[in-house]
PDB file of C-alpha atoms in Angstrom:
ATOM      1  CA  MET A 283      -7.059  30.135 -26.010  1.00  0.00           C
ATOM      2  CA  ILE A 284      -4.663  27.864 -24.110  1.00  0.00           C
ATOM      3  CA  ARG A 285      -1.744  26.639 -26.202  1.00  0.00           C
ATOM      4  CA  LEU A 286       0.074  23.501 -25.157  1.00  0.00           C
ATOM      5  CA  LEU A 287       3.685  22.811 -26.037  1.00  0.00           C
ATOM      6  CA  ARG A 288       5.226  19.349 -25.966  1.00  0.00           C
ATOM      7  CA  ALA A 289       8.362  20.076 -23.940  1.00  0.00           C
ATOM      8  CA  PHE A 290      11.429  18.382 -22.480  1.00  0.00           C
ATOM      9  CA  ILE A 291      14.792  19.205 -20.913  1.00  0.00           C
ATOM     10  CA  ALA A 292      17.864  17.801 -22.623  1.00  0.00           C
ATOM     11  CA  VAL A 293      21.611  17.730 -23.009  1.00  0.00           C
ATOM     12  CA  ASP A 294      22.688  17.877 -26.659  1.00  0.00           C
ATOM     13  CA  LEU A 295      25.406  15.561 -27.919  1.00  0.00           C
ATOM     14  CA  SER A 296      28.556  17.116 -29.372  1.00  0.00           C
ATOM     15  CA  ASP A 297      28.872  17.206 -33.172  1.00  0.00           C
ATOM     16  CA  GLU A 298      31.709  14.678 -33.010  1.00  0.00           C
ATOM     17  CA  LEU A 299      29.514  12.216 -31.109  1.00  0.00           C
ATOM     18  CA  ARG A 300      26.625  12.743 -33.538  1.00  0.00           C
ATOM     19  CA  ASP A 301      28.878  11.540 -36.370  1.00  0.00           C
ATOM     20  CA  LYS A 302      29.655   8.425 -34.331  1.00  0.00           C
ATOM     21  CA  VAL A 303      25.925   7.925 -33.624  1.00  0.00           C
ATOM     22  CA  ALA A 304      25.332   7.853 -37.398  1.00  0.00           C
ATOM     23  CA  ASP A 305      28.065   5.194 -37.720  1.00  0.00           C
ATOM     24  CA  ILE A 306      26.432   3.066 -35.017  1.00  0.00           C
ATOM     25  CA  GLN A 307      22.985   3.477 -36.580  1.00  0.00           C
ATOM     26  CA  SER A 308      24.350   2.239 -39.909  1.00  0.00           C
ATOM     27  CA  MET A 309      25.246  -1.042 -38.195  1.00  0.00           C
ATOM     28  CA  PHE A 310      21.499  -1.628 -37.725  1.00  0.00           C
ATOM     29  CA  SER A 311      20.666  -1.018 -41.406  1.00  0.00           C
ATOM     30  CA  ASP A 312      19.424  -4.607 -41.895  1.00  0.00           C
ATOM     31  CA  PHE A 313      16.560  -3.837 -39.505  1.00  0.00           C
ATOM     32  CA  LYS A 314      13.501  -1.766 -40.323  1.00  0.00           C
ATOM     33  CA  PHE A 315      13.840   0.517 -37.310  1.00  0.00           C
ATOM     34  CA  LYS A 316      12.732   4.149 -37.095  1.00  0.00           C
ATOM     35  CA  PHE A 317      16.080   5.886 -36.599  1.00  0.00           C
ATOM     36  CA  VAL A 318      16.420   9.216 -34.818  1.00  0.00           C
ATOM     37  CA  ASP A 319      18.120  11.813 -37.020  1.00  0.00           C
ATOM     38  CA  PRO A 320      21.701  11.952 -35.655  1.00  0.00           C
ATOM     39  CA  ASN A 321      21.507  15.766 -35.756  1.00  0.00           C
ATOM     40  CA  ILE A 322      18.815  15.776 -33.059  1.00  0.00           C
ATOM     41  CA  VAL A 323      19.953  12.856 -30.892  1.00  0.00           C
ATOM     42  CA  HIS A 324      20.099  14.085 -27.274  1.00  0.00           C
ATOM     43  CA  ILE A 325      20.018  12.923 -23.670  1.00  0.00           C
ATOM     44  CA  THR A 326      16.552  13.564 -22.257  1.00  0.00           C
ATOM     45  CA  MET A 327      16.967  14.773 -18.700  1.00  0.00           C
ATOM     46  CA  LYS A 328      13.236  15.222 -18.107  1.00  0.00           C
ATOM     47  CA  PHE A 329      10.210  14.788 -20.376  1.00  0.00           C
ATOM     48  CA  LEU A 330       7.648  17.413 -19.402  1.00  0.00           C
ATOM     49  CA  GLY A 331       4.853  16.425 -21.785  1.00  0.00           C
ATOM     50  CA  ASP A 332       2.223  18.976 -22.760  1.00  0.00           C
ATOM     51  CA  VAL A 333       2.922  22.242 -20.967  1.00  0.00           C
ATOM     52  CA  HIS A 334       0.837  25.421 -21.057  1.00  0.00           C
ATOM     53  CA  GLU A 335       2.740  27.939 -23.158  1.00  0.00           C
ATOM     54  CA  GLU A 336       2.323  30.644 -20.491  1.00  0.00           C
ATOM     55  CA  ASN A 337       4.235  28.420 -18.004  1.00  0.00           C
ATOM     56  CA  ILE A 338       7.376  28.210 -20.139  1.00  0.00           C
ATOM     57  CA  ASP A 339       8.929  31.404 -18.715  1.00  0.00           C
ATOM     58  CA  GLU A 340       8.310  30.215 -15.139  1.00  0.00           C
ATOM     59  CA  ILE A 341       9.808  26.795 -15.916  1.00  0.00           C
ATOM     60  CA  ALA A 342      12.833  28.540 -17.459  1.00  0.00           C
ATOM     61  CA  LYS A 343      13.245  30.647 -14.287  1.00  0.00           C
ATOM     62  CA  ALA A 344      13.004  27.518 -12.131  1.00  0.00           C
ATOM     63  CA  LEU A 345      15.716  25.853 -14.219  1.00  0.00           C
ATOM     64  CA  ASP A 346      17.888  28.977 -13.871  1.00  0.00           C
ATOM     65  CA  SER A 347      18.006  28.280 -10.128  1.00  0.00           C
ATOM     66  CA  ILE A 348      19.996  25.076 -10.742  1.00  0.00           C
ATOM     67  CA  GLU A 349      23.613  25.340  -9.697  1.00  0.00           C
ATOM     68  CA  TYR A 350      25.642  22.418 -10.973  1.00  0.00           C
ATOM     69  CA  ASP A 351      29.217  22.121 -12.175  1.00  0.00           C
ATOM     70  CA  HIS A 352      29.848  21.237 -15.812  1.00  0.00           C
ATOM     71  CA  PHE A 353      31.245  17.734 -16.232  1.00  0.00           C
ATOM     72  CA  GLU A 354      32.757  15.290 -18.659  1.00  0.00           C
ATOM     73  CA  ALA A 355      30.442  12.564 -19.921  1.00  0.00           C
ATOM     74  CA  ASN A 356      31.369   9.258 -21.489  1.00  0.00           C
ATOM     75  CA  VAL A 357      28.977   8.014 -24.176  1.00  0.00           C
ATOM     76  CA  LYS A 358      29.228   4.253 -24.478  1.00  0.00           C
ATOM     77  CA  GLY A 359      27.409   0.961 -24.568  1.00  0.00           C
ATOM     78  CA  ILE A 360      24.446   0.152 -26.787  1.00  0.00           C
ATOM     79  CA  GLY A 361      21.379  -1.197 -25.024  1.00  0.00           C
ATOM     80  CA  VAL A 362      17.616  -1.551 -25.365  1.00  0.00           C
ATOM     81  CA  PHE A 363      14.394  -0.964 -23.483  1.00  0.00           C
ATOM     82  CA  PRO A 364      12.781  -3.052 -22.131  1.00  0.00           C
ATOM     83  CA  LYS A 365      14.944  -6.113 -23.032  1.00  0.00           C
ATOM     84  CA  PRO A 366      16.655  -7.569 -26.134  1.00  0.00           C
ATOM     85  CA  LYS A 367      13.947 -10.113 -27.010  1.00  0.00           C
ATOM     86  CA  TYR A 368      11.267  -7.406 -26.902  1.00  0.00           C
ATOM     87  CA  ALA A 369      13.270  -4.331 -27.893  1.00  0.00           C
ATOM     88  CA  LYS A 370      11.235  -1.145 -28.337  1.00  0.00           C
ATOM     89  CA  VAL A 371      14.055   1.431 -28.039  1.00  0.00           C
ATOM     90  CA  ILE A 372      17.734   1.167 -29.036  1.00  0.00           C
ATOM     91  CA  TRP A 373      19.946   3.556 -27.049  1.00  0.00           C
ATOM     92  CA  VAL A 374      23.515   4.514 -26.226  1.00  0.00           C
ATOM     93  CA  GLY A 375      24.379   4.910 -22.561  1.00  0.00           C
ATOM     94  CA  CYS A 376      25.814   8.059 -20.979  1.00  0.00           C
ATOM     95  CA  GLU A 377      27.971   8.213 -17.856  1.00  0.00           C
ATOM     96  CA  GLY A 378      28.954  11.257 -15.834  1.00  0.00           C
ATOM     97  CA  GLY A 379      27.156  13.645 -13.498  1.00  0.00           C
ATOM     98  CA  PHE A 380      23.726  13.013 -14.999  1.00  0.00           C
ATOM     99  CA  GLU A 381      22.051  11.535 -11.906  1.00  0.00           C
ATOM    100  CA  GLY A 382      22.849  14.551  -9.724  1.00  0.00           C
ATOM    101  CA  LEU A 383      21.785  16.946 -12.471  1.00  0.00           C
ATOM    102  CA  HIS A 384      18.538  15.033 -12.982  1.00  0.00           C
ATOM    103  CA  ALA A 385      17.769  15.235  -9.250  1.00  0.00           C
ATOM    104  CA  LEU A 386      18.223  19.024  -9.293  1.00  0.00           C
ATOM    105  CA  ILE A 387      16.010  19.336 -12.368  1.00  0.00           C
ATOM    106  CA  GLU A 388      13.294  17.308 -10.609  1.00  0.00           C
ATOM    107  CA  ASP A 389      13.628  19.492  -7.475  1.00  0.00           C
ATOM    108  CA  SER A 390      13.380  22.698  -9.499  1.00  0.00           C
ATOM    109  CA  LEU A 391      10.067  21.583 -11.040  1.00  0.00           C
ATOM    110  CA  THR A 392       8.192  20.576  -7.866  1.00  0.00           C
ATOM    111  CA  SER A 393       5.947  23.658  -7.917  1.00  0.00           C
ATOM    112  CA  PHE A 394       4.635  22.743 -11.377  1.00  0.00           C
ATOM    113  CA  ASP A 395       2.059  20.120 -12.256  1.00  0.00           C
ATOM    114  CA  ILE A 396       4.734  17.831 -13.710  1.00  0.00           C
ATOM    115  CA  THR A 397       4.842  14.206 -12.632  1.00  0.00           C
ATOM    116  CA  PRO A 398       8.186  13.248 -11.103  1.00  0.00           C
ATOM    117  CA  ASP A 399      10.005  10.296 -12.679  1.00  0.00           C
ATOM    118  CA  MET A 400       9.116   7.099 -10.851  1.00  0.00           C
ATOM    119  CA  HIS A 401      11.973   4.990 -12.225  1.00  0.00           C
ATOM    120  CA  LYS A 402      15.671   5.326 -11.482  1.00  0.00           C
ATOM    121  CA  PHE A 403      17.145   7.806 -13.945  1.00  0.00           C
ATOM    122  CA  ASN A 404      19.072   6.087 -16.751  1.00  0.00           C
ATOM    123  CA  ALA A 405      21.056   8.593 -18.824  1.00  0.00           C
ATOM    124  CA  HIS A 406      20.875   7.560 -22.469  1.00  0.00           C
ATOM    125  CA  ALA A 407      20.364   8.881 -25.976  1.00  0.00           C
ATOM    126  CA  THR A 408      17.745   7.156 -28.128  1.00  0.00           C
ATOM    127  CA  LEU A 409      19.118   5.952 -31.478  1.00  0.00           C
ATOM    128  CA  ALA A 410      16.079   4.113 -32.877  1.00  0.00           C
ATOM    129  CA  ARG A 411      12.574   2.913 -32.130  1.00  0.00           C
ATOM    130  CA  VAL A 412      11.474  -0.616 -32.912  1.00  0.00           C
ATOM    131  CA  LYS A 413       7.924  -0.841 -34.254  1.00  0.00           C
ATOM    132  CA  TYR A 414       8.173  -4.439 -35.422  1.00  0.00           C
ATOM    133  CA  LEU A 415      10.922  -7.042 -35.341  1.00  0.00           C
ATOM    134  CA  PRO A 416      10.337 -10.272 -37.276  1.00  0.00           C
ATOM    135  CA  LYS A 417      10.994 -13.403 -35.235  1.00  0.00           C
ATOM    136  CA  LYS A 418      13.782 -14.457 -37.614  1.00  0.00           C
ATOM    137  CA  GLN A 419      15.675 -11.184 -36.887  1.00  0.00           C
ATOM    138  CA  LYS A 420      15.466 -11.332 -33.079  1.00  0.00           C
ATOM    139  CA  GLN A 421      18.577 -13.479 -32.760  1.00  0.00           C
ATOM    140  CA  ASP A 422      20.494 -11.228 -35.203  1.00  0.00           C
ATOM    141  CA  LEU A 423      19.605  -8.220 -33.051  1.00  0.00           C
ATOM    142  CA  ILE A 424      20.659  -9.984 -29.850  1.00  0.00           C
ATOM    143  CA  VAL A 425      24.039 -10.882 -31.421  1.00  0.00           C
ATOM    144  CA  LEU A 426      24.600  -7.317 -32.660  1.00  0.00           C
ATOM    145  CA  LEU A 427      23.638  -5.830 -29.298  1.00  0.00           C
ATOM    146  CA  ASP A 428      26.092  -8.163 -27.586  1.00  0.00           C
ATOM    147  CA  GLU A 429      28.852  -7.011 -29.975  1.00  0.00           C
ATOM    148  CA  LEU A 430      28.057  -3.345 -29.246  1.00  0.00           C
ATOM    149  CA  LYS A 431      27.369  -3.491 -25.498  1.00  0.00           C
ATOM    150  CA  GLU A 432      30.838  -2.094 -24.672  1.00  0.00           C
ATOM    151  CA  VAL A 433      31.303   0.198 -27.697  1.00  0.00           C
ATOM    152  CA  ASP A 434      32.799   3.540 -26.641  1.00  0.00           C
ATOM    153  CA  LEU A 435      31.776   6.581 -28.694  1.00  0.00           C
ATOM    154  CA  GLY A 436      33.936   8.943 -26.653  1.00  0.00           C
ATOM    155  CA  THR A 437      33.588  11.831 -24.238  1.00  0.00           C
ATOM    156  CA  MET A 438      32.045  15.279 -24.308  1.00  0.00           C
ATOM    157  CA  GLN A 439      31.772  18.237 -21.974  1.00  0.00           C
ATOM    158  CA  VAL A 440      28.292  18.798 -20.539  1.00  0.00           C
ATOM    159  CA  THR A 441      28.123  22.566 -20.123  1.00  0.00           C
ATOM    160  CA  SER A 442      24.388  23.268 -20.316  1.00  0.00           C
ATOM    161  CA  ILE A 443      20.859  21.922 -20.267  1.00  0.00           C
ATOM    162  CA  LYS A 444      18.197  23.067 -22.693  1.00  0.00           C
ATOM    163  CA  LEU A 445      14.449  23.461 -22.377  1.00  0.00           C
ATOM    164  CA  LYS A 446      13.077  22.418 -25.755  1.00  0.00           C
ATOM    165  CA  LYS A 447       9.785  22.087 -27.497  1.00  0.00           C
ATOM    166  CA  SER A 448       9.022  19.222 -29.819  1.00  0.00           C
ATOM    167  CA  ILE A 449       6.877  19.603 -32.899  1.00  0.00           C
ATOM    168  CA  LEU A 450       5.799  16.265 -34.319  1.00  0.00           C
ATOM    169  CA  THR A 451       5.729  16.128 -38.133  1.00  0.00           C
ATOM    170  CA  PRO A 452       5.250  13.257 -40.619  1.00  0.00           C
ATOM    171  CA  GLU A 453       8.998  13.471 -41.370  1.00  0.00           C
ATOM    172  CA  GLY A 454       9.900  13.185 -37.686  1.00  0.00           C
ATOM    173  CA  PRO A 455      10.138  15.542 -34.717  1.00  0.00           C
ATOM    174  CA  VAL A 456      11.503  19.066 -34.981  1.00  0.00           C
ATOM    175  CA  TYR A 457      13.073  20.478 -31.822  1.00  0.00           C
ATOM    176  CA  GLU A 458      13.417  24.121 -30.894  1.00  0.00           C
ATOM    177  CA  THR A 459      15.445  25.349 -27.928  1.00  0.00           C
ATOM    178  CA  LEU A 460      13.335  27.684 -25.796  1.00  0.00           C
ATOM    179  CA  HIS A 461      15.852  28.316 -22.998  1.00  0.00           C
ATOM    180  CA  GLU A 462      19.403  27.304 -22.135  1.00  0.00           C
ATOM    181  CA  VAL A 463      20.906  27.028 -18.659  1.00  0.00           C
ATOM    182  CA  LYS A 464      24.693  27.121 -18.473  1.00  0.00           C
ATOM    183  CA  LEU A 465      26.321  24.899 -15.871  1.00  0.00           C
ATOM    184  CA  LYS A 466      29.050  26.372 -13.633  1.00  0.00           C
TER     185      LYS A 466
END
């Protein structure tokens, strides 16, 4: 029987930044958003989707071939996808060596049946998902986003990437690290 795992490659936020994520999320408490548990907020480097369980070891080996120096990342600026009037995702931006790391991750996965990202990579950590936003709250959200667009949560050292599986539960996703690749 073929087992599929919902998998992705991520950079975890530092504990210090997770505390600051919780503070930022609390600023959106007037909205009925679905907040990501601050303890599992991460920067998705590549969403793999449903992967055959027997391919996980080969994907891990492919990721082990990545040679990239660790780097300092700055986590700052609250934004949304796709745009403030029609927000579906609230995120915090991440600056550093993410684009180069993402390119190497993409290159390492070319021999697998994984669709390459078609959009320019935008390093971010999802804070909340917007299922519904009443018309009367749209302007409040736009004002708050404008206030937070330059907020600086701080820096962290990016020293590894992690291959994770996601188990969806009624209480929210549960993530398990399957493999970790240390950066140089």
